[in-house]
DNA sequence: ATATTTAATGCAACTTTGTTGCATTAGTTA
DNA sequence: TAACTAATGCAACAAAGTTGCATTAAATAT
């Protein structure tokens, strides 16, 4: 729940996500607004290590995910990536979708395309993470 | 290339995979023959830490993959898993398929089902890793 | 405006997975 | 049985991510 400059009394609301609009939060929010593609935690740490500690970055990303502002997934090396949600809330993330990672430049994009997941005999399927790898538009041409 | 007890002169053959049938290699081969489901590197380290060093385990797994005997993929936490190949060789791995991981017991199975990967505008798709999560047969009933 | 409250931060130490270099061991071949 | 060298063990390392705790700074109350 992102609530900036409201008149709510903090002690009364559910505490899981971002409550205070700190410099660090502003920097990360701006970065995701500016860049539409996904960003890895590692990249953010490299990019903002002068502005804030890596612990802070991990903690803010975690909260922004709780808030339904970001969603996370694992890239090809099993490292954590984040991208903006569209229409999610702290109540539920309903924007599960495949991701495309360029093997050349490493860039990751969220795909709006739906992939049909097969049913598995006697198993209950919950979610599926799909990472498609190849060469992106820029690296291809 | 797994060549045990042959008469080839070692120095003449391509050196990438397993060449000598050591105790450690035998133990790991046996384990994958015995257990049909995938096994994580971490599990093997736990299971055989009295028999061999973790470095040895990682190196043997790596070679067995080169040999086309095992294939690897990342589980839900980004940790490395291995399972037997069917019909692969050191020349090429042609058994790329989705995997199912039980959120309850953690077990992973290879799925023979094919998943249709969407084409992505202006991108060249190479491979896709698909990890389906849910509840397995045993944990479900 | 100032004091109070406490969420957020920085830092150091830690955990976990996996890798590397090098001396030693043990399969394989001569 | 001796020689060759792939494979191993060990210790140290690397990288991603986590935890505890003292300190700082947003937000609120006065
Ligand atoms: Mn996405
Ligand atoms: Mn498999
Ligand atoms: Zn690219
Ligand atoms: Zn299960």
Coordinates of C-alpha atoms (C1' of nucleotides) and ligand atoms in Angstrom, one line a residue:
Chain A
X1 CA 0.0 0.0 0.0
X2 CA 1.7 3.2 -1.2
X3 CA 0.2 6.1 0.8
X4 CA 2.2 9.3 0.4
X5 CA 1.3 12.6 2.2
X6 CA -2.1 11.3 3.3
X7 CA -3.6 12.0 6.7
X8 CA -3.9 8.4 7.8
X9 CA -2.5 7.7 11.2
X10 CA 0.3 5.2 10.5
X11 CA -0.4 2.9 13.4
X12 CA -3.9 2.1 12.2
X13 CA -3.0 0.8 8.7
X14 CA -1.7 -2.5 7.5
X15 CA 2.1 -2.4 7.6
X16 CA 3.6 -4.4 4.8
X17 CA 4.7 -2.1 2.0
X18 CA 6.1 1.4 1.6
X19 CA 4.9 4.0 4.2
X20 CA 7.3 6.9 4.0
X21 CA 8.4 8.6 0.8
X22 CA 12.1 8.7 1.4
X23 CA 14.8 9.8 -1.0
X24 CA 15.7 6.1 -1.7
X25 CA 12.1 5.2 -2.5
X26 CA 11.7 8.2 -4.8
X27 CA 14.9 7.3 -6.7
X28 CA 13.7 3.7 -7.3
X29 CA 10.1 4.7 -8.2
X30 CA 11.5 7.3 -10.7
X31 CA 13.7 4.7 -12.2
X32 CA 10.9 2.2 -12.9
X33 CA 8.7 5.0 -14.2
X34 CA 11.5 6.2 -16.5
X35 CA 12.5 2.7 -17.8
X36 CA 9.7 0.5 -19.1
X37 CA 11.8 -2.7 -19.4
X38 CA 12.5 -4.9 -16.4
X39 CA 15.5 -4.1 -14.2
X40 CA 17.6 -6.6 -12.2
X41 CA 18.3 -6.0 -8.5
X42 CA 22.0 -6.3 -9.4
X43 CA 21.7 -3.5 -12.0
X44 CA 20.0 -1.2 -9.5
X45 CA 22.7 -1.9 -6.9
X46 CA 25.4 -0.9 -9.5
X47 CA 23.5 2.1 -10.6
X48 CA 22.6 3.5 -7.2
X49 CA 25.4 2.3 -4.9
X50 CA 26.4 5.9 -4.3
X51 CA 22.8 6.9 -3.4
X52 CA 21.9 4.0 -1.1
X53 CA 23.0 0.7 0.4
X54 CA 22.2 -2.6 -1.4
X55 CA 20.2 -3.7 1.7
X56 CA 18.0 -0.7 1.3
X57 CA 17.5 -1.5 -2.4
X58 CA 16.5 -5.1 -1.6
X59 CA 14.1 -3.9 1.1
X60 CA 12.4 -1.3 -1.0
X61 CA 12.0 -3.7 -3.9
X62 CA 10.4 -6.2 -1.6
X63 CA 7.9 -3.7 -0.3
X64 CA 7.1 -2.3 -3.7
X65 CA 6.2 -5.9 -4.7
X66 CA 4.0 -6.2 -1.6
X67 CA 2.3 -3.0 -2.7
X68 CA 1.5 -4.4 -6.1
X69 CA 3.7 -1.7 -7.8
X70 CA 6.4 -4.1 -9.0
X71 CA 6.4 -7.8 -9.8
X72 CA 9.5 -10.0 -9.6
X73 CA 10.8 -13.0 -11.5
X74 CA 14.1 -14.8 -12.1
X75 CA 16.3 -14.1 -15.1
X76 CA 18.4 -16.7 -16.9
X77 CA 21.0 -17.0 -14.2
X78 CA 18.5 -17.2 -11.4
X79 CA 19.0 -13.6 -10.4
X80 CA 16.1 -11.4 -9.4
X81 CA 14.4 -9.0 -11.8
X82 CA 11.7 -6.4 -11.2
X83 CA 9.3 -4.6 -13.5
X84 CA 6.2 -2.4 -13.0
X85 CA 2.9 -4.1 -12.5
X86 CA -0.2 -3.1 -14.5
X87 CA -3.3 -3.1 -12.4
X88 CA -2.1 -5.1 -9.4
X89 CA -2.6 -4.3 -5.8
X90 CA -1.3 -5.4 -2.4
X91 CA -4.3 -7.7 -2.4
X92 CA -3.2 -9.7 -5.4
X93 CA -0.8 -9.9 -8.3
X94 CA -2.8 -10.8 -11.4
X95 CA -0.2 -9.9 -14.0
X96 CA 1.7 -13.2 -14.3
X97 CA 3.1 -13.4 -17.8
X98 CA 6.1 -14.7 -19.7
X99 CA 9.4 -12.8 -20.0
X100 CA 11.8 -12.4 -22.8
X101 CA 15.5 -12.1 -22.2
X102 CA 18.0 -11.3 -24.9
X103 CA 21.0 -13.6 -24.7
X104 CA 23.1 -10.9 -26.3
X105 CA 22.5 -7.7 -24.3
X106 CA 20.7 -9.3 -21.3
X107 CA 17.7 -7.0 -21.5
X108 CA 14.4 -8.4 -20.3
X109 CA 10.9 -7.5 -21.5
X110 CA 7.5 -8.4 -20.1
X111 CA 5.3 -10.2 -22.7
X112 CA 1.6 -9.6 -22.8
X113 CA 1.2 -12.7 -24.9
X114 CA -0.5 -15.6 -23.1
X115 CA 1.0 -19.1 -23.1
X116 CA -1.2 -22.1 -22.7
X117 CA 0.0 -24.2 -19.9
X118 CA -0.8 -28.0 -20.2
X119 CA -2.7 -29.7 -17.5
X120 CA -0.6 -32.3 -15.6
X121 CA -2.3 -35.6 -14.7
X122 CA -3.3 -35.6 -11.0
X123 CA -1.4 -32.4 -10.3
X124 CA -2.9 -29.0 -9.4
X125 CA -1.1 -26.2 -11.3
X126 CA -0.8 -22.9 -9.6
X127 CA 1.6 -20.7 -11.5
X128 CA 4.2 -21.0 -14.2
X129 CA 7.3 -19.0 -14.8
X130 CA 8.2 -18.8 -18.5
X131 CA 11.5 -17.3 -19.6
X132 CA 12.0 -17.1 -23.3
X133 CA 15.5 -16.5 -24.6
X134 CA 16.8 -15.3 -27.9
X135 CA 17.9 -12.1 -29.6
X136 CA 16.1 -8.9 -29.1
X137 CA 15.0 -6.4 -31.7
X138 CA 18.1 -4.1 -31.2
X139 CA 20.7 -6.9 -31.1
X140 CA 19.1 -8.7 -34.1
X141 CA 19.2 -5.9 -36.7
Chain B
X1 CA 31.3 -38.7 -24.1
X2 CA 31.1 -41.5 -21.5
X3 CA 33.6 -44.1 -22.5
X4 CA 34.3 -46.7 -19.7
X5 CA 36.7 -49.5 -20.1
X6 CA 37.3 -48.9 -23.8
X7 CA 40.5 -49.3 -25.6
X8 CA 40.7 -45.8 -26.9
X9 CA 43.8 -43.9 -26.2
X10 CA 42.7 -40.9 -24.0
X11 CA 44.9 -38.4 -25.7
X12 CA 43.2 -38.8 -29.0
X13 CA 39.6 -38.2 -28.0
X14 CA 37.8 -35.0 -27.4
X15 CA 38.1 -34.2 -23.7
X16 CA 35.1 -32.5 -22.3
X17 CA 33.0 -35.0 -20.3
X18 CA 33.7 -38.0 -18.1
X19 CA 36.7 -40.1 -19.0
X20 CA 37.4 -42.2 -15.9
X21 CA 34.9 -44.3 -14.0
X22 CA 35.8 -43.2 -10.5
X23 CA 33.9 -44.0 -7.3
X24 CA 32.3 -40.6 -7.3
X25 CA 31.1 -40.9 -10.9
X26 CA 29.7 -44.3 -10.2
X27 CA 27.8 -43.1 -7.1
X28 CA 26.2 -40.2 -9.0
X29 CA 25.4 -42.2 -12.1
X30 CA 23.7 -44.8 -9.9
X31 CA 21.7 -42.2 -8.1
X32 CA 20.3 -40.8 -11.3
X33 CA 19.6 -44.3 -12.6
X34 CA 17.8 -45.1 -9.4
X35 CA 15.8 -41.9 -9.1
X36 CA 13.7 -41.0 -12.1
X37 CA 12.8 -37.5 -10.9
X38 CA 15.2 -34.5 -11.1
X39 CA 17.7 -33.9 -8.3
X40 CA 19.1 -30.6 -7.2
X41 CA 22.8 -30.1 -6.8
X42 CA 22.1 -29.1 -3.2
X43 CA 20.4 -32.3 -2.5
X44 CA 23.3 -34.3 -3.9
X45 CA 25.7 -32.4 -1.8
X46 CA 23.7 -33.1 1.3
X47 CA 23.2 -36.8 0.3
X48 CA 26.8 -37.5 -0.5
X49 CA 28.9 -35.1 1.5
X50 CA 30.5 -38.1 3.3
X51 CA 31.4 -39.7 0.0
X52 CA 32.8 -36.8 -1.9
X53 CA 33.5 -33.1 -1.9
X54 CA 30.9 -30.6 -3.2
X55 CA 33.4 -29.4 -5.8
X56 CA 33.6 -32.9 -7.2
X57 CA 29.8 -33.1 -7.4
X58 CA 29.6 -29.8 -9.3
X59 CA 32.4 -30.9 -11.6
X60 CA 30.9 -34.3 -12.4
X61 CA 27.4 -32.9 -13.0
X62 CA 28.9 -30.4 -15.4
X63 CA 30.7 -33.2 -17.3
X64 CA 27.6 -35.5 -17.4
X65 CA 25.8 -32.6 -18.9
X66 CA 28.5 -32.1 -21.5
X67 CA 28.2 -35.9 -22.2
X68 CA 24.4 -35.6 -22.9
X69 CA 23.7 -37.9 -20.0
X70 CA 22.1 -35.2 -17.8
X71 CA 20.4 -31.9 -18.5
X72 CA 20.1 -29.0 -16.1
X73 CA 17.6 -26.3 -15.3
X74 CA 16.8 -23.8 -12.5
X75 CA 14.2 -24.6 -9.9
X76 CA 11.9 -22.1 -8.3
X77 CA 14.6 -20.5 -6.2
X78 CA 17.1 -20.3 -9.1
X79 CA 19.0 -23.3 -7.8
X80 CA 20.4 -25.8 -10.2
X81 CA 18.6 -29.1 -10.8
X82 CA 19.7 -32.1 -12.9
X83 CA 17.8 -35.0 -14.6
X84 CA 18.6 -37.7 -17.0
X85 CA 18.4 -37.0 -20.7
X86 CA 16.6 -39.2 -23.1
X87 CA 18.4 -39.6 -26.4
X88 CA 20.9 -36.7 -26.1
X89 CA 24.6 -36.7 -26.9
X90 CA 27.6 -34.6 -26.3
X91 CA 26.8 -33.1 -29.8
X92 CA 23.5 -31.7 -28.8
X93 CA 20.8 -31.5 -26.2
X94 CA 17.4 -32.0 -27.9
X95 CA 15.3 -32.7 -24.9
X96 CA 14.3 -29.2 -23.8
X97 CA 11.0 -29.5 -22.0
X98 CA 9.0 -27.9 -19.2
X99 CA 9.4 -28.9 -15.6
X100 CA 6.9 -29.2 -12.8
X101 CA 7.9 -28.4 -9.2
X102 CA 5.7 -29.1 -6.3
X103 CA 5.4 -26.1 -4.0
X104 CA 4.7 -28.5 -1.1
X105 CA 7.4 -31.1 -1.2
X106 CA 9.8 -29.4 -3.6
X107 CA 10.0 -32.4 -6.0
X108 CA 10.6 -31.7 -9.7
X109 CA 9.5 -33.7 -12.7
X110 CA 10.4 -33.4 -16.3
X111 CA 7.3 -33.0 -18.5
X112 CA 7.1 -34.6 -21.9
X113 CA 4.2 -32.3 -22.9
X114 CA 5.1 -29.6 -25.4
X115 CA 4.3 -26.0 -24.8
X116 CA 3.6 -23.6 -27.7
X117 CA 5.9 -20.6 -27.4
X118 CA 4.5 -17.5 -29.0
X119 CA 6.6 -15.7 -31.6
X120 CA 7.8 -12.3 -30.5
X121 CA 7.7 -9.4 -33.0
X122 CA 11.2 -8.7 -34.4
X123 CA 12.9 -11.1 -32.0
X124 CA 14.6 -14.4 -32.7
X125 CA 13.5 -17.0 -30.1
X126 CA 16.1 -19.6 -29.2
X127 CA 15.0 -21.5 -26.1
X128 CA 12.5 -21.2 -23.3
X129 CA 12.6 -22.4 -19.8
X130 CA 9.3 -23.2 -18.3
X131 CA 8.7 -24.0 -14.7
X132 CA 5.2 -24.9 -13.7
X133 CA 4.4 -24.8 -10.0
X134 CA 1.7 -26.4 -8.1
X135 CA 0.9 -29.5 -6.0
X136 CA 2.1 -32.9 -7.0
X137 CA 0.2 -36.1 -7.1
X138 CA 1.4 -37.3 -3.7
X139 CA 1.0 -34.0 -1.9
X140 CA -2.5 -33.5 -3.5
X141 CA -4.2 -36.6 -2.3
Chain C
dA1 C1' 7.9 25.7 14.7
dT2 C1' 9.4 22.0 17.7
dA3 C1' 9.2 17.6 20.0
dT4 C1' 8.0 13.0 19.6
dT5 C1' 7.5 8.6 17.4
dT6 C1' 9.1 4.9 14.8
dA7 C1' 9.8 3.5 9.7
dA8 C1' 13.7 3.4 7.1
dT9 C1' 18.6 3.4 6.5
dG10 C1' 23.7 2.1 6.7
dC11 C1' 26.8 -0.9 8.0
dA12 C1' 29.0 -5.0 9.2
dA13 C1' 28.6 -9.6 9.6
dC14 C1' 26.6 -13.5 7.9
dT15 C1' 24.4 -17.3 4.7
dT16 C1' 24.1 -19.8 0.7
dT17 C1' 25.3 -21.4 -3.8
dG18 C1' 28.7 -22.1 -6.7
dT19 C1' 33.7 -21.5 -8.6
dT20 C1' 39.0 -21.6 -8.8
dG21 C1' 43.9 -22.9 -8.0
dC22 C1' 46.8 -26.1 -6.6
dA23 C1' 48.9 -30.1 -4.4
dT24 C1' 47.7 -34.9 -4.0
dT25 C1' 45.4 -39.3 -5.4
dA26 C1' 44.0 -42.9 -8.2
dG27 C1' 42.1 -44.6 -12.8
dT28 C1' 44.0 -46.1 -17.1
dT29 C1' 47.4 -47.3 -20.4
dA30 C1' 52.0 -48.8 -21.7
Chain D
dT1 C1' 54.5 -52.7 -12.3
dA2 C1' 55.6 -48.0 -13.8
dA3 C1' 54.2 -43.9 -16.0
dC4 C1' 50.8 -40.6 -17.2
dT5 C1' 47.4 -37.4 -16.2
dA6 C1' 42.2 -37.0 -15.1
dA7 C1' 40.0 -36.5 -11.1
dT8 C1' 39.8 -35.3 -6.3
dG9 C1' 40.0 -32.7 -1.8
dC10 C1' 40.8 -28.7 0.4
dA11 C1' 40.9 -24.0 1.3
dA12 C1' 40.1 -19.8 -0.3
dC13 C1' 37.2 -17.1 -3.0
dA14 C1' 33.1 -14.8 -5.4
dA15 C1' 28.5 -13.1 -5.9
dA16 C1' 23.7 -12.7 -4.5
dG17 C1' 21.0 -11.9 -1.0
dT18 C1' 19.7 -11.7 4.3
dT19 C1' 19.9 -10.3 9.3
dG20 C1' 20.7 -7.6 13.6
dC21 C1' 21.3 -3.4 15.5
dA22 C1' 22.5 1.4 16.3
dT23 C1' 21.4 5.7 13.9
dT24 C1' 18.8 8.8 10.9
dA25 C1' 15.0 11.2 9.1
dA26 C1' 10.0 11.1 7.6
dA27 C1' 5.6 11.8 9.5
dT28 C1' 2.7 13.1 13.2
dA29 C1' 1.4 15.4 17.5
dT30 C1' 2.0 19.3 20.4
Ligands
LIG1 MN1 6.8 -8.8 -16.1
LIG2 MN1 14.0 -32.3 -17.6
LIG3 ZN1 19.5 -7.5 -27.0
LIG4 ZN1 4.7 -32.7 -3.7

